[in-house]
Coordinates of C-alpha atoms and ligand atoms in Angstrom, one line a residue:
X1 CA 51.5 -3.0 35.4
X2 CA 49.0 -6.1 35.1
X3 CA 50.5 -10.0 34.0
X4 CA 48.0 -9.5 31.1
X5 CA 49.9 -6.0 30.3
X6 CA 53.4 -7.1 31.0
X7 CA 53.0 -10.5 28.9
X8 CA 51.5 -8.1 26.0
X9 CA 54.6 -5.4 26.4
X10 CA 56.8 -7.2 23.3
X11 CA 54.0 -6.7 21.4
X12 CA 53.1 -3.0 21.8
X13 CA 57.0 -2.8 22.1
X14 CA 57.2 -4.1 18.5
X15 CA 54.8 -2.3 16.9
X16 CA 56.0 1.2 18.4
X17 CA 59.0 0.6 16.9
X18 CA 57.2 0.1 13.5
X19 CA 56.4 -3.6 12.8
X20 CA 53.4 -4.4 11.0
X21 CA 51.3 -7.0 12.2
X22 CA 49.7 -10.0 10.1
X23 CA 46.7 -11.4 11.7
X24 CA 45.0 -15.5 11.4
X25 CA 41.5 -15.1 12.5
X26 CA 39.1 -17.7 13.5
X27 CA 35.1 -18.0 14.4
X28 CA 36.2 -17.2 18.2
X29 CA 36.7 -13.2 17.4
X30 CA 33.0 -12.7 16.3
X31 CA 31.8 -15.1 19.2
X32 CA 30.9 -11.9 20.9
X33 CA 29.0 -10.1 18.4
X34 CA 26.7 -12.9 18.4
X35 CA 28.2 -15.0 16.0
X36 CA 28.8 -18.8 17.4
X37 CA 31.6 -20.0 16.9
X38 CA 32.0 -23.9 15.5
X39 CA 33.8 -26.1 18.1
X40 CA 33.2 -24.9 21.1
X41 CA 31.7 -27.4 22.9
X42 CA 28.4 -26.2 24.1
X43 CA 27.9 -22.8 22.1
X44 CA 29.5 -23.7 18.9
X45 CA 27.6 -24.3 15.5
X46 CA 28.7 -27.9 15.7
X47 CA 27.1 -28.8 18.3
X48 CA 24.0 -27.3 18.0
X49 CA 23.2 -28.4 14.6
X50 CA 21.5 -31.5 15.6
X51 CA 18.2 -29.9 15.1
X52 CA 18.9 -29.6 11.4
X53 CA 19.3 -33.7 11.1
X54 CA 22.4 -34.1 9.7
X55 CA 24.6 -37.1 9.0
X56 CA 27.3 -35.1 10.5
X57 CA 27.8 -31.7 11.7
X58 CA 29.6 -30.2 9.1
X59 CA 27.6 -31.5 6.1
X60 CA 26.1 -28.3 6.2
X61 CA 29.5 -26.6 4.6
X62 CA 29.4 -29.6 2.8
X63 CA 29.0 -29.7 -1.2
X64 CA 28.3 -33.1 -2.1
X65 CA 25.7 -32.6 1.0
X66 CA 24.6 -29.3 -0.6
X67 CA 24.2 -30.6 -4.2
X68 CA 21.5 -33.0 -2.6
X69 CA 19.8 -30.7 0.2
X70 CA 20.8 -27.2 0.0
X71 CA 18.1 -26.6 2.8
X72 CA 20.4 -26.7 6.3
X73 CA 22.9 -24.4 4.9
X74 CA 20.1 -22.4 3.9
X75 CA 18.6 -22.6 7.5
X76 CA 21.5 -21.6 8.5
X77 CA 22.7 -18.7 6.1
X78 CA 19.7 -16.4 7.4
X79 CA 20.5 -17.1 10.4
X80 CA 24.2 -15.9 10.0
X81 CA 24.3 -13.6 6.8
X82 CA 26.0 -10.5 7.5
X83 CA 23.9 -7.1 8.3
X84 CA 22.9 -7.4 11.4
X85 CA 26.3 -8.2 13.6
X86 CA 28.6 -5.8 15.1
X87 CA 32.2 -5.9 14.2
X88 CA 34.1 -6.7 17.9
X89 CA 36.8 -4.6 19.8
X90 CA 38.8 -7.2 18.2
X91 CA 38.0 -6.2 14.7
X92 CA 38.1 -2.4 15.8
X93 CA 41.3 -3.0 17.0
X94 CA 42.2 -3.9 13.7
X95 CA 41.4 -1.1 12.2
X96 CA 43.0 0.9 14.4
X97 CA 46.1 -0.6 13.5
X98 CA 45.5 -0.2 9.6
X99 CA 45.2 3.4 10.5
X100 CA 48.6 3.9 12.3
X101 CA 49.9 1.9 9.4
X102 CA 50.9 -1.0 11.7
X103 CA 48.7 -3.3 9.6
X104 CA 50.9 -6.0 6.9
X105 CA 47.8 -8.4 6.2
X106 CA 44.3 -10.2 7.8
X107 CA 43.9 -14.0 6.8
X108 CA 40.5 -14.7 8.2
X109 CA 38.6 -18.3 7.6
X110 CA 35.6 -16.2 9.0
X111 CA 33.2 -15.0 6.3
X112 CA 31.2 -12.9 8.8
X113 CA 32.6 -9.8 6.7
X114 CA 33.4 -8.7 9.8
X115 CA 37.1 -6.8 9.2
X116 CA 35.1 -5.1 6.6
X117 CA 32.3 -3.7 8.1
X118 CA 35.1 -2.2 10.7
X119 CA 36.5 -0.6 7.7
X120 CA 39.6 -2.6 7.4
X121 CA 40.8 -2.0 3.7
X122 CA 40.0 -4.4 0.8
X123 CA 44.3 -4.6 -0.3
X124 CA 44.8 -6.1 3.3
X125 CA 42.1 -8.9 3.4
X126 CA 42.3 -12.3 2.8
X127 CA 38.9 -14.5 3.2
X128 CA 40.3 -17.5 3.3
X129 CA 37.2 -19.6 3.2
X130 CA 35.5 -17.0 1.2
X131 CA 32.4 -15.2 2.0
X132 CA 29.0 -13.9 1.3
X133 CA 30.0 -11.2 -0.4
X134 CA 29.2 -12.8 -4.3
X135 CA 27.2 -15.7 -5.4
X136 CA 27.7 -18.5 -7.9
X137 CA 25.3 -22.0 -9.2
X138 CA 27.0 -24.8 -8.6
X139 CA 26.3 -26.3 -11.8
X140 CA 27.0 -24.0 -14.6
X141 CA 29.4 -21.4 -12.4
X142 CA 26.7 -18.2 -13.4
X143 CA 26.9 -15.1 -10.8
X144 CA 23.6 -14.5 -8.8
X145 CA 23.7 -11.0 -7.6
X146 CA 23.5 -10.4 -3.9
X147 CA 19.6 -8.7 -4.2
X148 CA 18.4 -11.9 -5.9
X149 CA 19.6 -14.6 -3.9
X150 CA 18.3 -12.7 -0.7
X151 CA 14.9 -12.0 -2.0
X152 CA 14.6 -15.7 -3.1
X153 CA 16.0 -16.5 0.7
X154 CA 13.3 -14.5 2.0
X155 CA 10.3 -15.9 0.0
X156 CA 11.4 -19.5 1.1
X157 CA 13.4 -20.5 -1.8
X158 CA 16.0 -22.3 -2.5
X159 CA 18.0 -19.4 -4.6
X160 CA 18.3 -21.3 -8.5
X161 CA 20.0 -20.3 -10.9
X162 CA 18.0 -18.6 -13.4
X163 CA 19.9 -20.2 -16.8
X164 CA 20.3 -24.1 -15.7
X165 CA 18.2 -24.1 -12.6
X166 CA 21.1 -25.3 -10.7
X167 CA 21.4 -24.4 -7.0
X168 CA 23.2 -21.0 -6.0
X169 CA 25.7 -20.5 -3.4
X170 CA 27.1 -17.8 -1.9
X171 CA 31.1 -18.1 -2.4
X172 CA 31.8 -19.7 1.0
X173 CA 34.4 -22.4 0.6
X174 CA 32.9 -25.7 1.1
X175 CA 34.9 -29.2 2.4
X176 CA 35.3 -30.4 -1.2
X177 CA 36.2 -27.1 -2.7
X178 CA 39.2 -25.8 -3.2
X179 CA 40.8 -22.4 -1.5
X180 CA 40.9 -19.2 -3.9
X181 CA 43.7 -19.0 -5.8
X182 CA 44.6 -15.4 -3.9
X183 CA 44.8 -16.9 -1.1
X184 CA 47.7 -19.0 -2.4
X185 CA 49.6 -16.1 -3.8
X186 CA 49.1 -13.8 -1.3
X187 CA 50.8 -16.0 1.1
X188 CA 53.7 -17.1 -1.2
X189 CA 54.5 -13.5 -0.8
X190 CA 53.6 -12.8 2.7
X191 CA 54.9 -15.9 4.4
X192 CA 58.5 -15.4 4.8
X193 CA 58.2 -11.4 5.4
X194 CA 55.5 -11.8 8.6
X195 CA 56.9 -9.3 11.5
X196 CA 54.2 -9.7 14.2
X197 CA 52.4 -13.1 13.8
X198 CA 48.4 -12.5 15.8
X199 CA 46.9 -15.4 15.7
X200 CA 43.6 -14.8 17.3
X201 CA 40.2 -17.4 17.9
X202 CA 40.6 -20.7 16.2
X203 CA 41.1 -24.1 17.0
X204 CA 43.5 -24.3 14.1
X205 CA 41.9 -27.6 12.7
X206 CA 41.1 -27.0 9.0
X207 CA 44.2 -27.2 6.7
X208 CA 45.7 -25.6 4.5
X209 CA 44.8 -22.6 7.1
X210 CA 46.1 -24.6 9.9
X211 CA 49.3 -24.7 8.6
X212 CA 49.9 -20.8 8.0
X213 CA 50.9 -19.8 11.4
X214 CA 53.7 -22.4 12.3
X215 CA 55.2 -21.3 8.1
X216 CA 56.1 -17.9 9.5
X217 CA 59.6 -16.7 9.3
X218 CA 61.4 -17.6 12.5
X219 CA 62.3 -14.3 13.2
X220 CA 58.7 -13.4 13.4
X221 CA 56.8 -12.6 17.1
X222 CA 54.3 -14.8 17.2
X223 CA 51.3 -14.5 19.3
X224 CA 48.5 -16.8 20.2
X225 CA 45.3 -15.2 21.7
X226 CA 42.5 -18.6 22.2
X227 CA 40.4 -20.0 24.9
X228 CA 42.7 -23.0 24.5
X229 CA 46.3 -23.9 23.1
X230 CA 46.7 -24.4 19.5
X231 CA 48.4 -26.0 16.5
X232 CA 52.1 -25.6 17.2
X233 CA 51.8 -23.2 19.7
X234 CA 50.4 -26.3 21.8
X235 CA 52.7 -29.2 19.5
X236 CA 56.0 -27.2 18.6
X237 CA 56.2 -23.9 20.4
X238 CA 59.0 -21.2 19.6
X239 CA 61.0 -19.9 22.5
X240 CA 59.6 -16.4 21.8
X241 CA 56.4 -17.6 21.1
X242 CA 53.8 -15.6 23.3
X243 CA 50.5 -17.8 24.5
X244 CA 47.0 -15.8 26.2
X245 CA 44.5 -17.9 26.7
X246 CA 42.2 -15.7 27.3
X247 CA 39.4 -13.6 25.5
X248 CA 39.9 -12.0 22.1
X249 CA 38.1 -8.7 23.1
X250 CA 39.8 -8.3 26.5
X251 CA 43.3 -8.3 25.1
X252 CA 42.1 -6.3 22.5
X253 CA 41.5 -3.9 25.2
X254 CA 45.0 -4.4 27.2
X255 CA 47.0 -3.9 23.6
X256 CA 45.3 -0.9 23.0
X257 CA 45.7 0.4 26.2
X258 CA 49.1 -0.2 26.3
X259 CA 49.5 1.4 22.4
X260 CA 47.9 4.5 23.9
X261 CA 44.8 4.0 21.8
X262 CA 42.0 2.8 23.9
X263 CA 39.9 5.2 23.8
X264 CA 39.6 5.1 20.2
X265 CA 38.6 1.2 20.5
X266 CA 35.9 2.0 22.7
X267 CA 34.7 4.9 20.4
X268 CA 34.7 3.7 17.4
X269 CA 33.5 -0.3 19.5
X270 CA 30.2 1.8 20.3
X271 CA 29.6 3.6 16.9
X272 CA 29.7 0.2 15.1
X273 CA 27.3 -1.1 17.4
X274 CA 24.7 1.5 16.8
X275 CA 25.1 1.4 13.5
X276 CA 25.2 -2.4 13.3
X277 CA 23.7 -4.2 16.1
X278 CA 19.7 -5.8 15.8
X279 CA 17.1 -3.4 15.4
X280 CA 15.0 -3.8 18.6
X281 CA 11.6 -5.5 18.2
X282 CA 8.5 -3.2 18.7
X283 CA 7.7 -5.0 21.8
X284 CA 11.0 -4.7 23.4
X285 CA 10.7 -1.3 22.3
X286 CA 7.5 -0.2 24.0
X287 CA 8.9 -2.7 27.2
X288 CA 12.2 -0.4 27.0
X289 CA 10.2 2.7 27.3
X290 CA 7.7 1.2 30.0
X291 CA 10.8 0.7 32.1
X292 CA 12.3 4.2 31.6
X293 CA 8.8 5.5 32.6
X294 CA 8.3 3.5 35.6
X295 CA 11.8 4.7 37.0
X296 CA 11.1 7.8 35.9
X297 CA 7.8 8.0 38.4
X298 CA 9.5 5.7 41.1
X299 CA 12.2 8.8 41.1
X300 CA 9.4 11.4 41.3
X301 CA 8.1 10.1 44.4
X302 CA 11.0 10.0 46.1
X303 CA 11.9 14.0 45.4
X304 CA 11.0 16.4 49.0
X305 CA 7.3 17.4 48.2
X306 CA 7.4 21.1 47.8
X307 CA 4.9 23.7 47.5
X308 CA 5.0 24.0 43.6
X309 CA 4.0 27.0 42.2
X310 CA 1.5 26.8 39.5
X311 CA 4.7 27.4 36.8
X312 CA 5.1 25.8 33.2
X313 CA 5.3 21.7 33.4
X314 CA 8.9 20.8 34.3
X315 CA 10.8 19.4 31.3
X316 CA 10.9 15.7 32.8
X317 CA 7.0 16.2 32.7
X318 CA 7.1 17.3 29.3
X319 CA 9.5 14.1 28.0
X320 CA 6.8 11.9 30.1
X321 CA 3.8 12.9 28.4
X322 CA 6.0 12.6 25.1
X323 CA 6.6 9.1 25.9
X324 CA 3.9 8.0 27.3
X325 CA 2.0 9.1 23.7
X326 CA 4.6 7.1 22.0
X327 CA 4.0 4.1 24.3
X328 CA 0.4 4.4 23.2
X329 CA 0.9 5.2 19.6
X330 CA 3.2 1.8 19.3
X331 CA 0.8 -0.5 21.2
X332 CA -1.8 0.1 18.1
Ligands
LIG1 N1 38.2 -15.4 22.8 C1 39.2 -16.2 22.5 N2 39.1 -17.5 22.0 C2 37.8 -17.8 21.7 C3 36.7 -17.0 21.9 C4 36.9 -15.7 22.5 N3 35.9 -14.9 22.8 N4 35.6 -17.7 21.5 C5 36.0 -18.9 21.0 N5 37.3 -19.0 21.1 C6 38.2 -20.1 20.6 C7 37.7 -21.5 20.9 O1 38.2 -21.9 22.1 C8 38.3 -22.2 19.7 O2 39.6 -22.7 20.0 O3 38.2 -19.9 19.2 C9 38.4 -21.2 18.6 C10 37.3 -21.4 17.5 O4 37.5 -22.6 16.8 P1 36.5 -23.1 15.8 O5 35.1 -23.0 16.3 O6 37.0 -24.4 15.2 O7 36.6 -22.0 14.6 P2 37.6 -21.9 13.4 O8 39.0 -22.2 13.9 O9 37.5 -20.5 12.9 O10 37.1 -23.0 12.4 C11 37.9 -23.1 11.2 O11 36.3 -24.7 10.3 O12 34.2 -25.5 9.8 C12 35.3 -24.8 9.4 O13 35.1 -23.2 7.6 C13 34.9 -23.4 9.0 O14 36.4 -21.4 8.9 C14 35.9 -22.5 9.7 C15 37.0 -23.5 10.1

């Protein structure tokens, strides 16, 4: 058995025997769909909005910043809006879980949509920060359906709201708004009844949020699962608290492996990404079918020369010519 395996064993251990697991996600479980995280130093959002000319980084989530110049977050929100990620092995491992009912709750600051689009159940979710699932103006608090704001995102427009001409926002929470009241009640419930604690890709730094994890009843079995140590895991830690610093995706892996259900992360890893990931461009397209063909003929020439007999074209021949047309028929 691996160290990663035998640190994880409690875990598996624990929900075998029929604990439910509550999980605190953070930006670092999308970081692999494509999805940057904000902190990290070089690839995280943070650091790289510099190009957007902000006072400071996060003005962009900012709504005193936003009621003056909506168009960074803007910039941003077609960069990140949710349609063409994948959800992770992480977030398919969370669905597997809901399925063996081993699933209590998901608080998630992300507002990817992620734990949705892996089917994770609605009753289960809390979006802690919000998300871009509805939109409201700032000013007079009218909803802007989804189809609206994104066609006025695509023509180049600030999305108004069409009774005060206020600016629109999707419902992200914003520094200087306040958590949804769910969120509140959800955890007055949860808090003291949290069997396995999975607190998975975030730096922990935005309260009340922050706070959740170290709240958890102490008979609870906590686990961190972070590039780096966290919150009280790093300040207080529990005797039985359990740390990996390591990826998200890769211990998704090793718990699943160990639960037995592996194979079902991988399957149902690579039906979401077909069904999810970026369309390829045309050009990568016809590049991605040049390459097949040149392989193609490099393997041709290396088959023994034979004396063929003149018979029907062999299939590869056949799915050649059929590409080759479709190469030409692109390049139009
Ligand atoms: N595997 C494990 N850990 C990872 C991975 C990964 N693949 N990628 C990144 N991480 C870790 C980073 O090391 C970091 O500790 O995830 C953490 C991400 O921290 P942040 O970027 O601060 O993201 P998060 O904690 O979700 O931010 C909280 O801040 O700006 C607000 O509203 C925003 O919800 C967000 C909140």
């Amino acid at each position: 058995m691996s160290d990663l395996d035998s640190i994880l064993q409690p875990i598996a251990d624990a929900i075998k025997k029929g604990k439910k697991v509550t999980f605190f996600n953070g930006a670092g479980i999308s970081t692999s769909a494509g999805i940057p995280d904000f902190r990290s130093p070089e690839s995280g959002l943070y650091a790289n909005l510099a190009k957007l000319n902000l006072p400071f980084a996060e003005a962009v989530f900012d709504l005193d910043f936003f009621m003056e110049n909506p168009q960074p977050f803007y910039t941003l929100a077609s960069e990140l809006y949710p349609g063409s990620f994948a959800p992770t092995k992480f977030h398919q491992m969370i669905k597997l879980l809901q399925d063996q009912n081993s699933l209590s709750r998901v608080y998630t600051q992300n507002i990817d949509t992620l734990e949705r689009l892996a089917g994770v159940e609605d009753k289960y979710i809390v979006e802690a920060h919000g998300s871009f699932a509805t939109n409201h103006c700032v000013q007079c608090h009218s909803e802007m359906d989804t189809e609206t704001l994104k066609k006025d995102m695509k023509e180049n427009r600030i999305p108004s709201c069409r009774s005060c001409e206020g600016y629109v926002k999707p419902d992200i929470v914003f520094f200087g708004e306040g958590l949804p009241k769910s969120f509140f009640k959800t955890w007055s419930k949860d808090s003291k009844h949290v069997e396995i604690a999975i607190v998975a890709g975030t730096s922990l730094t935005v309260q009340p949020f922050a706070f959740l994890p170290s709240e958890v009843g102490k008979k609870a079995l906590r686990i961190l699962i972070n590039k780096e140590k966290v919150g009280d895991f790093k300040h207080h830690p529990r005797k039985s608290d359990i740390i990996v610093l390591n990826d998200c995706d890769l211990i998704a892996e090793k718990l699943c492996g160990l639960l037995g259900i592996e194979d079902k992360l991988n399957e149902l890893y690579e039906k979401g990404k077909s069904k999810y990931s970026k369309p390829e461009t045309k050009e990568e397209l016809v590049h991605d079918i040049e390459e097949k063909l040149k392989s193609e003929a490099n393997l041709k020439q290396k088959e023994p020369s034979e004396e063929q007999e003149e018979t029907t074209p062999k299939k590869e021949d056949k799915e050649e010519e059929e590409l080759t047309d479709l190469v030409d028929k692109l390049k139009i």
